[in-house]
């Protein structure tokens, strides 16, 4: 993988949405996709008051149908050396598959397409293959790609914008047919953001002559996005999953000691409650209470303390569990630290970070905060975190790494 990165003289291009360097850290790229997609939607919807039509597209058997010959031709076009292309060709070819049912095996058949799933190289090869999918889309339309997830959207000022977005969908359809990567229209959807009390500009988008279904919420890279760009549907989703996991632990770890219960909760339940949390960190009290309720129940279970007279706050302190809201704040600040010091592939201009030309003596890294009266945008990742960032001392911000920054910040908290 490292040799492939060194041999590749280009950057992975996400058309109309900026460029990002090739990176083996899929988790980091996932963060970048979440941040930039949500920031772009927030700005179009709340700042400019514009309806945004979003197409969520699904490839049919994406990783299994990539033609090996066409993939290798693209890699040569991108500038990979003959040596590396031959190595990748050997990695892809010579594979076979068979089906075994009740101990009886079918005849082995050669596999002439697809990238091996479960490998480090597979997702990178797929991303390189679909890299030029949006090369012909219109100016003003954005497309975001992550593995086989494809998100295309455009601010809608008039019916003409929807006509242009339909042309872009047709362009993607042409690309998919040309390169043998067909979309599955039955799993493709359209989400249309609502703009206050104004009526939406409606339009029926099609793909492969099928009308795409319009939905109110959609799951993108594990996070639920709603047509009003609120995070309540996602909070409902993660709390439901969290309660299910906690119930499973309570049924199967009845007699386990407290340390084992604590480890099980933090590993299996809390980790799910914090997936991509800086992006969707809720600002509504009802949503934060839903999440905290799970941890409070987990504390009673871990300590086997079910008396109504027992202080849950004391249980949390005994267990060493910080409040989930505090943990999400640390995650947001750490992500902003990485963005500010260019430790992730997100440019300042992409998320509206403008250094304050007149910072305070306490903090020489202050950021200007855009004005907004609309709560969802005011409480989005960047705008919400800027005041907290501006209150930090230089001694905390001038850390050598993100982990050091997190430790310094945590040390200042009560």
mmCIF file of C-alpha atoms in Angstrom:
data_model
loop_
_atom_site.group_PDB
_atom_site.id
_atom_site.type_symbol
_atom_site.label_atom_id
_atom_site.label_comp_id
_atom_site.label_asym_id
_atom_site.label_seq_id
_atom_site.Cartn_x
_atom_site.Cartn_y
_atom_site.Cartn_z
ATOM 1 C CA UNK A 1 0.000 0.000 0.000
ATOM 2 C CA UNK A 2 2.774 2.443 0.885
ATOM 3 C CA UNK A 3 4.506 1.728 -2.422
ATOM 4 C CA UNK A 4 1.256 2.342 -4.288
ATOM 5 C CA UNK A 5 0.810 5.704 -2.563
ATOM 6 C CA UNK A 6 4.366 6.756 -3.423
ATOM 7 C CA UNK A 7 3.944 5.680 -7.044
ATOM 8 C CA UNK A 8 0.685 7.579 -7.500
ATOM 9 C CA UNK A 9 1.419 11.127 -8.738
ATOM 10 C CA UNK A 10 -2.126 12.462 -8.448
ATOM 11 C CA UNK A 11 -4.624 13.195 -5.774
ATOM 12 C CA UNK A 12 -7.992 11.559 -5.459
ATOM 13 C CA UNK A 13 -10.342 14.107 -6.930
ATOM 14 C CA UNK A 14 -13.847 14.602 -5.610
ATOM 15 C CA UNK A 15 -15.372 16.721 -8.415
ATOM 16 C CA UNK A 16 -16.659 20.153 -7.409
ATOM 17 C CA UNK A 17 -15.974 19.376 -3.747
ATOM 18 C CA UNK A 18 -12.254 19.909 -3.305
ATOM 19 C CA UNK A 19 -9.379 17.435 -3.350
ATOM 20 C CA UNK A 20 -7.993 15.132 -0.729
ATOM 21 C CA UNK A 21 -4.696 13.313 -0.615
ATOM 22 C CA UNK A 22 -4.729 9.565 -0.739
ATOM 23 C CA UNK A 23 -4.765 8.246 2.791
ATOM 24 C CA UNK A 24 -4.855 4.721 4.147
ATOM 25 C CA UNK A 25 -6.748 5.890 7.220
ATOM 26 C CA UNK A 26 -10.341 5.219 6.144
ATOM 27 C CA UNK A 27 -11.617 6.506 9.469
ATOM 28 C CA UNK A 28 -9.950 9.867 8.851
ATOM 29 C CA UNK A 29 -11.427 10.155 5.358
ATOM 30 C CA UNK A 30 -14.815 9.203 6.791
ATOM 31 C CA UNK A 31 -14.570 12.100 9.251
ATOM 32 C CA UNK A 32 -13.651 14.459 6.437
ATOM 33 C CA UNK A 33 -16.636 13.373 4.363
ATOM 34 C CA UNK A 34 -19.010 13.888 7.300
ATOM 35 C CA UNK A 35 -17.643 17.325 8.112
ATOM 36 C CA UNK A 36 -17.553 18.750 4.604
ATOM 37 C CA UNK A 37 -20.863 17.296 3.432
ATOM 38 C CA UNK A 38 -22.736 18.528 6.510
ATOM 39 C CA UNK A 39 -21.033 21.933 6.414
ATOM 40 C CA UNK A 40 -21.947 22.443 2.747
ATOM 41 C CA UNK A 41 -25.570 21.460 3.333
ATOM 42 C CA UNK A 42 -25.814 23.691 6.404
ATOM 43 C CA UNK A 43 -24.468 26.718 4.557
ATOM 44 C CA UNK A 44 -26.769 26.291 1.551
ATOM 45 C CA UNK A 45 -29.825 25.633 3.679
ATOM 46 C CA UNK A 46 -29.461 27.986 6.643
ATOM 47 C CA UNK A 47 -27.114 30.750 5.488
ATOM 48 C CA UNK A 48 -28.481 31.259 1.998
ATOM 49 C CA UNK A 49 -32.018 30.070 2.757
ATOM 50 C CA UNK A 50 -31.920 27.811 -0.264
ATOM 51 C CA UNK A 51 -33.626 24.489 -0.824
ATOM 52 C CA UNK A 52 -31.135 21.704 -1.463
ATOM 53 C CA UNK A 53 -32.034 18.589 -3.440
ATOM 54 C CA UNK A 54 -29.868 15.617 -2.523
ATOM 55 C CA UNK A 55 -29.530 12.363 -4.431
ATOM 56 C CA UNK A 56 -28.337 9.343 -2.475
ATOM 57 C CA UNK A 57 -27.134 6.797 -5.004
ATOM 58 C CA UNK A 58 -26.422 3.107 -4.576
ATOM 59 C CA UNK A 59 -24.204 1.046 -6.852
ATOM 60 C CA UNK A 60 -25.457 -2.438 -7.647
ATOM 61 C CA UNK A 61 -22.954 -4.981 -6.264
ATOM 62 C CA UNK A 62 -20.350 -2.230 -6.278
ATOM 63 C CA UNK A 63 -17.189 -4.029 -5.156
ATOM 64 C CA UNK A 64 -18.022 -7.211 -7.072
ATOM 65 C CA UNK A 65 -18.392 -5.838 -10.604
ATOM 66 C CA UNK A 66 -15.303 -3.658 -11.128
ATOM 67 C CA UNK A 67 -13.822 -4.939 -14.442
ATOM 68 C CA UNK A 68 -10.178 -5.832 -13.885
ATOM 69 C CA UNK A 69 -8.988 -4.862 -17.375
ATOM 70 C CA UNK A 70 -10.659 -1.444 -17.283
ATOM 71 C CA UNK A 71 -9.369 -0.812 -13.764
ATOM 72 C CA UNK A 72 -5.783 -1.533 -14.815
ATOM 73 C CA UNK A 73 -6.185 0.726 -17.861
ATOM 74 C CA UNK A 74 -7.297 3.553 -15.568
ATOM 75 C CA UNK A 75 -4.348 3.009 -13.242
ATOM 76 C CA UNK A 76 -1.973 3.269 -16.220
ATOM 77 C CA UNK A 77 -3.749 6.451 -17.311
ATOM 78 C CA UNK A 78 -3.327 7.883 -13.811
ATOM 79 C CA UNK A 79 0.419 7.373 -14.149
ATOM 80 C CA UNK A 80 1.181 4.261 -12.124
ATOM 81 C CA UNK A 81 4.318 2.507 -13.298
ATOM 82 C CA UNK A 82 4.188 -0.724 -15.262
ATOM 83 C CA UNK A 83 5.737 -2.535 -12.285
ATOM 84 C CA UNK A 84 3.006 -1.445 -9.878
ATOM 85 C CA UNK A 85 0.227 -2.113 -12.406
ATOM 86 C CA UNK A 86 1.567 -5.619 -12.949
ATOM 87 C CA UNK A 87 1.704 -6.180 -9.192
ATOM 88 C CA UNK A 88 -1.915 -5.016 -8.793
ATOM 89 C CA UNK A 89 -2.941 -7.171 -11.757
ATOM 90 C CA UNK A 90 -1.399 -10.222 -10.097
ATOM 91 C CA UNK A 91 -3.200 -9.259 -6.870
ATOM 92 C CA UNK A 92 -6.572 -9.194 -8.665
ATOM 93 C CA UNK A 93 -6.273 -12.084 -11.093
ATOM 94 C CA UNK A 94 -6.056 -15.805 -10.552
ATOM 95 C CA UNK A 95 -8.891 -15.817 -8.019
ATOM 96 C CA UNK A 96 -11.721 -18.335 -8.015
ATOM 97 C CA UNK A 97 -14.874 -19.009 -6.043
ATOM 98 C CA UNK A 98 -17.242 -21.869 -5.319
ATOM 99 C CA UNK A 99 -20.332 -22.554 -3.245
ATOM 100 C CA UNK A 100 -20.462 -25.248 -0.570
ATOM 101 C CA UNK A 101 -23.845 -26.499 0.690
ATOM 102 C CA UNK A 102 -24.067 -29.347 3.206
ATOM 103 C CA UNK A 103 -20.480 -30.291 2.459
ATOM 104 C CA UNK A 104 -21.040 -30.510 -1.294
ATOM 105 C CA UNK A 105 -18.955 -28.061 -3.342
ATOM 106 C CA UNK A 106 -19.871 -26.619 -6.713
ATOM 107 C CA UNK A 107 -17.436 -26.386 -9.584
ATOM 108 C CA UNK A 108 -14.825 -23.681 -9.068
ATOM 109 C CA UNK A 109 -15.225 -20.643 -11.336
ATOM 110 C CA UNK A 110 -12.689 -17.922 -12.061
ATOM 111 C CA UNK A 111 -13.400 -14.373 -10.849
ATOM 112 C CA UNK A 112 -12.806 -11.806 -13.588
ATOM 113 C CA UNK A 113 -14.235 -8.727 -11.878
ATOM 114 C CA UNK A 114 -14.449 -7.064 -8.495
ATOM 115 C CA UNK A 115 -11.943 -5.919 -5.902
ATOM 116 C CA UNK A 116 -11.273 -8.229 -2.929
ATOM 117 C CA UNK A 117 -13.287 -7.106 0.065
ATOM 118 C CA UNK A 118 -11.705 -7.174 3.493
ATOM 119 C CA UNK A 119 -8.352 -6.051 2.103
ATOM 120 C CA UNK A 120 -6.568 -2.729 2.608
ATOM 121 C CA UNK A 121 -6.024 -2.220 -1.117
ATOM 122 C CA UNK A 122 -9.594 -3.049 -2.204
ATOM 123 C CA UNK A 123 -11.317 0.229 -1.196
ATOM 124 C CA UNK A 124 -8.464 2.305 -2.673
ATOM 125 C CA UNK A 125 -8.717 0.518 -6.024
ATOM 126 C CA UNK A 126 -12.482 1.013 -6.052
ATOM 127 C CA UNK A 127 -12.095 4.708 -5.250
ATOM 128 C CA UNK A 128 -9.586 5.132 -8.076
ATOM 129 C CA UNK A 129 -11.924 3.362 -10.484
ATOM 130 C CA UNK A 130 -14.877 5.683 -9.777
ATOM 131 C CA UNK A 131 -12.684 8.773 -9.339
ATOM 132 C CA UNK A 132 -13.837 10.388 -12.606
ATOM 133 C CA UNK A 133 -17.545 9.689 -12.193
ATOM 134 C CA UNK A 134 -18.429 13.360 -11.758
ATOM 135 C CA UNK A 135 -16.143 14.821 -14.387
ATOM 136 C CA UNK A 136 -19.041 16.133 -16.497
ATOM 137 C CA UNK A 137 -21.394 17.466 -13.829
ATOM 138 C CA UNK A 138 -22.541 21.086 -14.012
ATOM 139 C CA UNK A 139 -20.993 23.907 -12.025
ATOM 140 C CA UNK A 140 -22.981 24.357 -8.827
ATOM 141 C CA UNK A 141 -23.621 20.653 -8.349
ATOM 142 C CA UNK A 142 -21.508 18.841 -5.756
ATOM 143 C CA UNK A 143 -20.731 15.159 -5.479
ATOM 144 C CA UNK A 144 -19.228 13.303 -2.526
ATOM 145 C CA UNK A 145 -17.787 9.819 -2.793
ATOM 146 C CA UNK A 146 -16.777 7.377 -0.107
ATOM 147 C CA UNK A 147 -16.267 3.796 -1.269
ATOM 148 C CA UNK A 148 -19.612 2.781 -2.804
ATOM 149 C CA UNK A 149 -21.572 5.640 -1.203
ATOM 150 C CA UNK A 150 -22.373 8.465 -3.612
ATOM 151 C CA UNK A 151 -24.054 11.718 -2.599
ATOM 152 C CA UNK A 152 -24.941 14.359 -5.225
ATOM 153 C CA UNK A 153 -26.654 17.636 -4.358
ATOM 154 C CA UNK A 154 -27.407 21.104 -5.667
ATOM 155 C CA UNK A 155 -28.918 24.290 -4.187
ATOM 156 C CA UNK A 156 -32.300 24.848 -5.845
ATOM 157 C CA UNK A 157 -33.168 28.457 -6.670
ATOM 158 C CA UNK A 158 -35.552 27.634 -9.498
ATOM 159 C CA UNK A 159 -36.892 24.802 -11.625
ATOM 160 C CA UNK A 160 -33.888 25.250 -13.927
ATOM 161 C CA UNK A 161 -31.547 24.074 -11.162
ATOM 162 C CA UNK A 162 -33.526 20.855 -10.910
ATOM 163 C CA UNK A 163 -33.253 20.368 -14.673
ATOM 164 C CA UNK A 164 -29.478 20.739 -14.344
ATOM 165 C CA UNK A 165 -29.367 18.268 -11.450
ATOM 166 C CA UNK A 166 -31.341 15.779 -13.549
ATOM 167 C CA UNK A 167 -28.781 16.229 -16.342
ATOM 168 C CA UNK A 168 -26.060 15.480 -13.807
ATOM 169 C CA UNK A 169 -27.854 12.307 -12.751
ATOM 170 C CA UNK A 170 -28.086 11.329 -16.418
ATOM 171 C CA UNK A 171 -24.347 12.010 -16.743
ATOM 172 C CA UNK A 172 -23.634 9.665 -13.829
ATOM 173 C CA UNK A 173 -25.902 7.074 -15.426
ATOM 174 C CA UNK A 174 -23.955 7.317 -18.701
ATOM 175 C CA UNK A 175 -20.675 6.919 -16.824
ATOM 176 C CA UNK A 176 -21.966 3.886 -14.940
ATOM 177 C CA UNK A 177 -23.122 2.191 -18.141
ATOM 178 C CA UNK A 178 -19.837 2.940 -19.916
ATOM 179 C CA UNK A 179 -17.708 1.535 -17.126
ATOM 180 C CA UNK A 180 -19.913 -1.400 -16.128
ATOM 181 C CA UNK A 181 -20.920 0.022 -12.736
ATOM 182 C CA UNK A 182 -24.704 0.222 -12.769
ATOM 183 C CA UNK A 183 -26.793 1.979 -10.150
ATOM 184 C CA UNK A 184 -29.681 0.263 -8.387
ATOM 185 C CA UNK A 185 -32.582 2.767 -8.792
ATOM 186 C CA UNK A 186 -34.759 0.929 -6.267
ATOM 187 C CA UNK A 187 -32.184 1.744 -3.560
ATOM 188 C CA UNK A 188 -31.503 5.318 -4.711
ATOM 189 C CA UNK A 189 -33.393 8.137 -2.997
ATOM 190 C CA UNK A 190 -33.903 11.889 -3.058
ATOM 191 C CA UNK A 191 -33.956 14.047 0.071
ATOM 192 C CA UNK A 192 -35.232 17.611 -0.278
ATOM 193 C CA UNK A 193 -34.445 20.096 2.485
ATOM 194 C CA UNK A 194 -37.353 22.187 3.695
ATOM 195 C CA UNK A 195 -37.022 25.962 3.783
ATOM 196 C CA UNK A 196 -39.105 27.377 6.655
ATOM 197 C CA UNK A 197 -42.769 27.810 5.798
ATOM 198 C CA UNK A 198 -42.096 28.258 2.096
ATOM 199 C CA UNK A 199 -43.288 25.513 -0.179
ATOM 200 C CA UNK A 200 -40.687 23.267 -1.731
ATOM 201 C CA UNK A 201 -39.946 23.332 -5.456
ATOM 202 C CA UNK A 202 -40.892 19.793 -6.421
ATOM 203 C CA UNK A 203 -39.393 17.677 -9.165
ATOM 204 C CA UNK A 204 -39.377 13.979 -10.023
ATOM 205 C CA UNK A 205 -35.811 12.828 -10.605
ATOM 206 C CA UNK A 206 -35.168 9.676 -12.615
ATOM 207 C CA UNK A 207 -32.354 7.185 -13.029
ATOM 208 C CA UNK A 208 -32.488 4.394 -15.603
ATOM 209 C CA UNK A 209 -36.045 5.562 -16.435
ATOM 210 C CA UNK A 210 -37.207 4.986 -12.853
ATOM 211 C CA UNK A 211 -38.488 7.783 -10.615
ATOM 212 C CA UNK A 212 -36.363 8.073 -7.481
ATOM 213 C CA UNK A 213 -38.321 7.884 -4.220
ATOM 214 C CA UNK A 214 -38.323 11.002 -2.042
ATOM 215 C CA UNK A 215 -37.573 10.391 1.647
ATOM 216 C CA UNK A 216 -37.576 12.527 4.808
ATOM 217 C CA UNK A 217 -34.460 10.935 6.288
ATOM 218 C CA UNK A 218 -31.535 9.048 4.843
ATOM 219 C CA UNK A 219 -28.563 7.222 6.321
ATOM 220 C CA UNK A 220 -25.247 8.483 4.940
ATOM 221 C CA UNK A 221 -22.024 6.892 6.169
ATOM 222 C CA UNK A 222 -23.743 5.685 9.318
ATOM 223 C CA UNK A 223 -25.392 9.008 10.232
ATOM 224 C CA UNK A 224 -29.059 9.835 9.647
ATOM 225 C CA UNK A 225 -29.637 13.130 7.818
ATOM 226 C CA UNK A 226 -33.147 14.630 7.876
ATOM 227 C CA UNK A 227 -34.831 17.040 5.482
ATOM 228 C CA UNK A 228 -34.721 19.817 8.110
ATOM 229 C CA UNK A 229 -31.064 19.003 8.911
ATOM 230 C CA UNK A 230 -31.861 18.364 12.560
ATOM 231 C CA UNK A 231 -30.214 15.482 14.382
ATOM 232 C CA UNK A 232 -33.244 14.190 16.296
ATOM 233 C CA UNK A 233 -33.787 11.207 13.927
ATOM 234 C CA UNK A 234 -30.165 10.177 14.388
ATOM 235 C CA UNK A 235 -30.380 10.582 18.167
ATOM 236 C CA UNK A 236 -33.476 8.360 18.142
ATOM 237 C CA UNK A 237 -31.548 5.804 16.097
ATOM 238 C CA UNK A 238 -28.426 5.679 18.285
ATOM 239 C CA UNK A 239 -30.415 5.609 21.532
ATOM 240 C CA UNK A 240 -32.547 2.743 20.250
ATOM 241 C CA UNK A 241 -29.432 0.782 19.285
ATOM 242 C CA UNK A 242 -27.765 1.721 22.572
ATOM 243 C CA UNK A 243 -30.705 0.467 24.629
ATOM 244 C CA UNK A 244 -30.757 -2.774 22.646
ATOM 245 C CA UNK A 245 -27.050 -3.378 23.273
ATOM 246 C CA UNK A 246 -27.370 -2.506 26.952
ATOM 247 C CA UNK A 247 -30.294 -4.904 27.264
ATOM 248 C CA UNK A 248 -28.182 -7.632 25.680
ATOM 249 C CA UNK A 249 -25.385 -7.019 28.188
ATOM 250 C CA UNK A 250 -27.779 -7.019 31.138
ATOM 251 C CA UNK A 251 -29.175 -10.393 30.074
ATOM 252 C CA UNK A 252 -25.813 -12.026 29.483
ATOM 253 C CA UNK A 253 -23.594 -10.492 32.197
ATOM 254 C CA UNK A 254 -25.867 -10.800 35.205
ATOM 255 C CA UNK A 255 -23.234 -12.032 37.647
ATOM 256 C CA UNK A 256 -20.216 -10.299 36.140
ATOM 257 C CA UNK A 257 -18.065 -8.062 38.370
ATOM 258 C CA UNK A 258 -18.286 -4.296 38.043
ATOM 259 C CA UNK A 259 -15.000 -3.898 36.072
ATOM 260 C CA UNK A 260 -16.215 -6.379 33.441
ATOM 261 C CA UNK A 261 -19.570 -4.634 33.154
ATOM 262 C CA UNK A 262 -17.856 -1.264 32.858
ATOM 263 C CA UNK A 263 -15.578 -2.517 30.092
ATOM 264 C CA UNK A 264 -18.505 -4.080 28.240
ATOM 265 C CA UNK A 265 -20.499 -0.834 28.381
ATOM 266 C CA UNK A 266 -17.684 1.457 27.251
ATOM 267 C CA UNK A 267 -16.617 -0.919 24.466
ATOM 268 C CA UNK A 268 -19.975 -1.983 23.053
ATOM 269 C CA UNK A 269 -22.526 0.664 24.021
ATOM 270 C CA UNK A 270 -20.757 3.983 24.550
ATOM 271 C CA UNK A 271 -18.649 3.564 21.420
ATOM 272 C CA UNK A 272 -21.836 3.342 19.363
ATOM 273 C CA UNK A 273 -23.282 6.414 21.059
ATOM 274 C CA UNK A 274 -20.174 8.372 20.057
ATOM 275 C CA UNK A 275 -19.771 7.308 16.430
ATOM 276 C CA UNK A 276 -19.266 10.549 14.425
ATOM 277 C CA UNK A 277 -20.542 12.402 17.512
ATOM 278 C CA UNK A 278 -18.802 15.733 16.745
ATOM 279 C CA UNK A 279 -20.977 15.982 13.630
ATOM 280 C CA UNK A 280 -24.368 15.371 15.227
ATOM 281 C CA UNK A 281 -23.741 16.458 18.846
ATOM 282 C CA UNK A 282 -27.308 17.490 19.814
ATOM 283 C CA UNK A 283 -28.126 20.907 21.230
ATOM 284 C CA UNK A 284 -31.733 20.180 22.192
ATOM 285 C CA UNK A 285 -32.106 19.206 25.850
ATOM 286 C CA UNK A 286 -34.587 16.437 25.060
ATOM 287 C CA UNK A 287 -32.050 14.790 22.745
ATOM 288 C CA UNK A 288 -29.131 15.068 25.166
ATOM 289 C CA UNK A 289 -31.298 13.639 27.950
ATOM 290 C CA UNK A 290 -32.158 10.601 25.807
ATOM 291 C CA UNK A 291 -28.487 9.800 25.392
ATOM 292 C CA UNK A 292 -27.511 10.449 29.005
ATOM 293 C CA UNK A 293 -30.380 8.217 30.179
ATOM 294 C CA UNK A 294 -28.629 5.208 28.659
ATOM 295 C CA UNK A 295 -25.425 5.865 30.583
ATOM 296 C CA UNK A 296 -27.365 6.410 33.802
ATOM 297 C CA UNK A 297 -29.087 3.035 33.367
ATOM 298 C CA UNK A 298 -25.730 1.459 32.589
ATOM 299 C CA UNK A 299 -24.245 2.909 35.789
ATOM 300 C CA UNK A 300 -26.983 1.350 37.929
ATOM 301 C CA UNK A 301 -26.485 -1.971 36.180
ATOM 302 C CA UNK A 302 -22.684 -1.896 36.461
ATOM 303 C CA UNK A 303 -22.851 -1.160 40.201
ATOM 304 C CA UNK A 304 -25.969 -3.314 40.819
ATOM 305 C CA UNK A 305 -27.509 -0.283 42.530
ATOM 306 C CA UNK A 306 -31.207 -0.096 41.693
ATOM 307 C CA UNK A 307 -32.482 1.701 44.783
ATOM 308 C CA UNK A 308 -34.291 4.981 43.929
ATOM 309 C CA UNK A 309 -32.390 6.563 46.820
ATOM 310 C CA UNK A 310 -28.991 5.853 45.248
ATOM 311 C CA UNK A 311 -27.311 8.859 43.640
ATOM 312 C CA UNK A 312 -26.564 8.097 39.996
ATOM 313 C CA UNK A 313 -24.089 10.988 39.959
ATOM 314 C CA UNK A 314 -22.125 9.230 42.679
ATOM 315 C CA UNK A 315 -22.212 5.977 40.720
ATOM 316 C CA UNK A 316 -20.828 7.722 37.637
ATOM 317 C CA UNK A 317 -18.019 9.224 39.697
ATOM 318 C CA UNK A 318 -17.162 5.845 41.223
ATOM 319 C CA UNK A 319 -17.022 4.306 37.746
ATOM 320 C CA UNK A 320 -14.948 7.167 36.361
ATOM 321 C CA UNK A 321 -17.424 7.826 33.557
ATOM 322 C CA UNK A 322 -17.498 11.402 32.300
ATOM 323 C CA UNK A 323 -20.765 12.872 31.062
ATOM 324 C CA UNK A 324 -21.415 12.011 27.429
ATOM 325 C CA UNK A 325 -22.001 15.681 26.619
ATOM 326 C CA UNK A 326 -18.564 16.553 28.004
ATOM 327 C CA UNK A 327 -16.993 13.754 25.991
ATOM 328 C CA UNK A 328 -18.651 14.996 22.794
ATOM 329 C CA UNK A 329 -17.344 18.507 23.473
ATOM 330 C CA UNK A 330 -13.804 17.141 23.777
ATOM 331 C CA UNK A 331 -14.271 15.248 20.515
ATOM 332 C CA UNK A 332 -15.488 18.416 18.776
ATOM 333 C CA UNK A 333 -12.570 20.483 20.066
ATOM 334 C CA UNK A 334 -10.071 17.792 19.102
ATOM 335 C CA UNK A 335 -11.476 17.637 15.585
ATOM 336 C CA UNK A 336 -11.287 21.435 15.297
ATOM 337 C CA UNK A 337 -7.676 21.230 16.513
ATOM 338 C CA UNK A 338 -6.885 18.776 13.704
ATOM 339 C CA UNK A 339 -8.579 20.995 11.132
ATOM 340 C CA UNK A 340 -6.875 24.166 12.387
ATOM 341 C CA UNK A 341 -3.408 22.630 12.252
ATOM 342 C CA UNK A 342 -4.004 20.789 8.940
ATOM 343 C CA UNK A 343 -3.836 17.301 10.417
ATOM 344 C CA UNK A 344 -6.828 16.165 8.332
ATOM 345 C CA UNK A 345 -7.660 16.786 4.687
ATOM 346 C CA UNK A 346 -10.070 19.655 5.372
ATOM 347 C CA UNK A 347 -9.109 23.167 4.317
ATOM 348 C CA UNK A 348 -10.064 26.149 6.477
ATOM 349 C CA UNK A 349 -12.075 27.677 3.634
ATOM 350 C CA UNK A 350 -14.166 24.527 3.247
ATOM 351 C CA UNK A 351 -15.606 24.857 6.742
ATOM 352 C CA UNK A 352 -15.491 28.628 7.179
ATOM 353 C CA UNK A 353 -12.517 28.926 9.540
ATOM 354 C CA UNK A 354 -11.148 32.492 9.470
ATOM 355 C CA UNK A 355 -8.404 33.384 11.999
ATOM 356 C CA UNK A 356 -9.212 36.423 14.119
ATOM 357 C CA UNK A 357 -6.852 39.257 13.058
ATOM 358 C CA UNK A 358 -7.112 40.714 16.584
ATOM 359 C CA UNK A 359 -6.872 37.736 18.957
ATOM 360 C CA UNK A 360 -6.772 38.067 22.719
ATOM 361 C CA UNK A 361 -3.594 37.773 24.754
ATOM 362 C CA UNK A 362 -4.878 34.562 26.285
ATOM 363 C CA UNK A 363 -5.497 32.850 22.944
ATOM 364 C CA UNK A 364 -3.535 33.795 19.833
ATOM 365 C CA UNK A 365 -5.367 31.159 17.754
ATOM 366 C CA UNK A 366 -8.859 32.628 17.977
ATOM 367 C CA UNK A 367 -11.319 32.172 15.104
ATOM 368 C CA UNK A 368 -13.937 34.609 13.843
ATOM 369 C CA UNK A 369 -17.464 33.290 14.390
ATOM 370 C CA UNK A 370 -20.008 33.910 11.606
ATOM 371 C CA UNK A 371 -23.284 35.435 12.746
ATOM 372 C CA UNK A 372 -26.458 33.417 12.455
ATOM 373 C CA UNK A 373 -29.850 33.510 14.156
ATOM 374 C CA UNK A 374 -30.889 30.039 13.049
ATOM 375 C CA UNK A 375 -30.378 27.467 15.784
ATOM 376 C CA UNK A 376 -29.479 24.421 13.674
ATOM 377 C CA UNK A 377 -26.694 26.304 11.898
ATOM 378 C CA UNK A 378 -25.536 28.127 15.035
ATOM 379 C CA UNK A 379 -25.212 24.743 16.732
ATOM 380 C CA UNK A 380 -23.482 22.998 13.841
ATOM 381 C CA UNK A 381 -20.017 21.550 14.406
ATOM 382 C CA UNK A 382 -17.808 24.521 13.551
ATOM 383 C CA UNK A 383 -19.973 27.420 14.754
ATOM 384 C CA UNK A 384 -20.781 25.710 18.030
ATOM 385 C CA UNK A 385 -17.169 24.838 18.760
ATOM 386 C CA UNK A 386 -15.591 28.209 17.900
ATOM 387 C CA UNK A 387 -16.579 29.957 21.201
ATOM 388 C CA UNK A 388 -15.253 27.005 23.212
ATOM 389 C CA UNK A 389 -12.042 27.064 21.171
ATOM 390 C CA UNK A 390 -11.614 30.819 21.605
ATOM 391 C CA UNK A 391 -11.768 30.433 25.396
ATOM 392 C CA UNK A 392 -8.865 27.986 25.512
ATOM 393 C CA UNK A 393 -5.437 29.223 26.633
ATOM 394 C CA UNK A 394 -2.428 29.045 24.332
ATOM 395 C CA UNK A 395 -0.858 26.485 26.653
ATOM 396 C CA UNK A 396 -3.607 24.014 25.736
ATOM 397 C CA UNK A 397 -3.742 24.734 22.016
ATOM 398 C CA UNK A 398 0.034 24.663 21.528
ATOM 399 C CA UNK A 399 0.157 20.921 22.057
ATOM 400 C CA UNK A 400 2.388 18.755 19.954
ATOM 401 C CA UNK A 401 -0.359 16.391 18.841
ATOM 402 C CA UNK A 402 -4.104 15.843 18.954
ATOM 403 C CA UNK A 403 -3.760 13.325 21.781
ATOM 404 C CA UNK A 404 -1.628 15.772 23.777
ATOM 405 C CA UNK A 405 -4.207 18.503 23.138
ATOM 406 C CA UNK A 406 -6.968 16.240 24.432
ATOM 407 C CA UNK A 407 -4.963 15.406 27.552
ATOM 408 C CA UNK A 408 -4.152 19.056 28.265
ATOM 409 C CA UNK A 409 -7.772 20.079 27.859
ATOM 410 C CA UNK A 410 -9.050 17.222 30.037
ATOM 411 C CA UNK A 411 -6.576 18.191 32.762
ATOM 412 C CA UNK A 412 -8.156 21.659 32.998
ATOM 413 C CA UNK A 413 -11.677 20.304 33.478
ATOM 414 C CA UNK A 414 -13.174 19.837 36.969
#
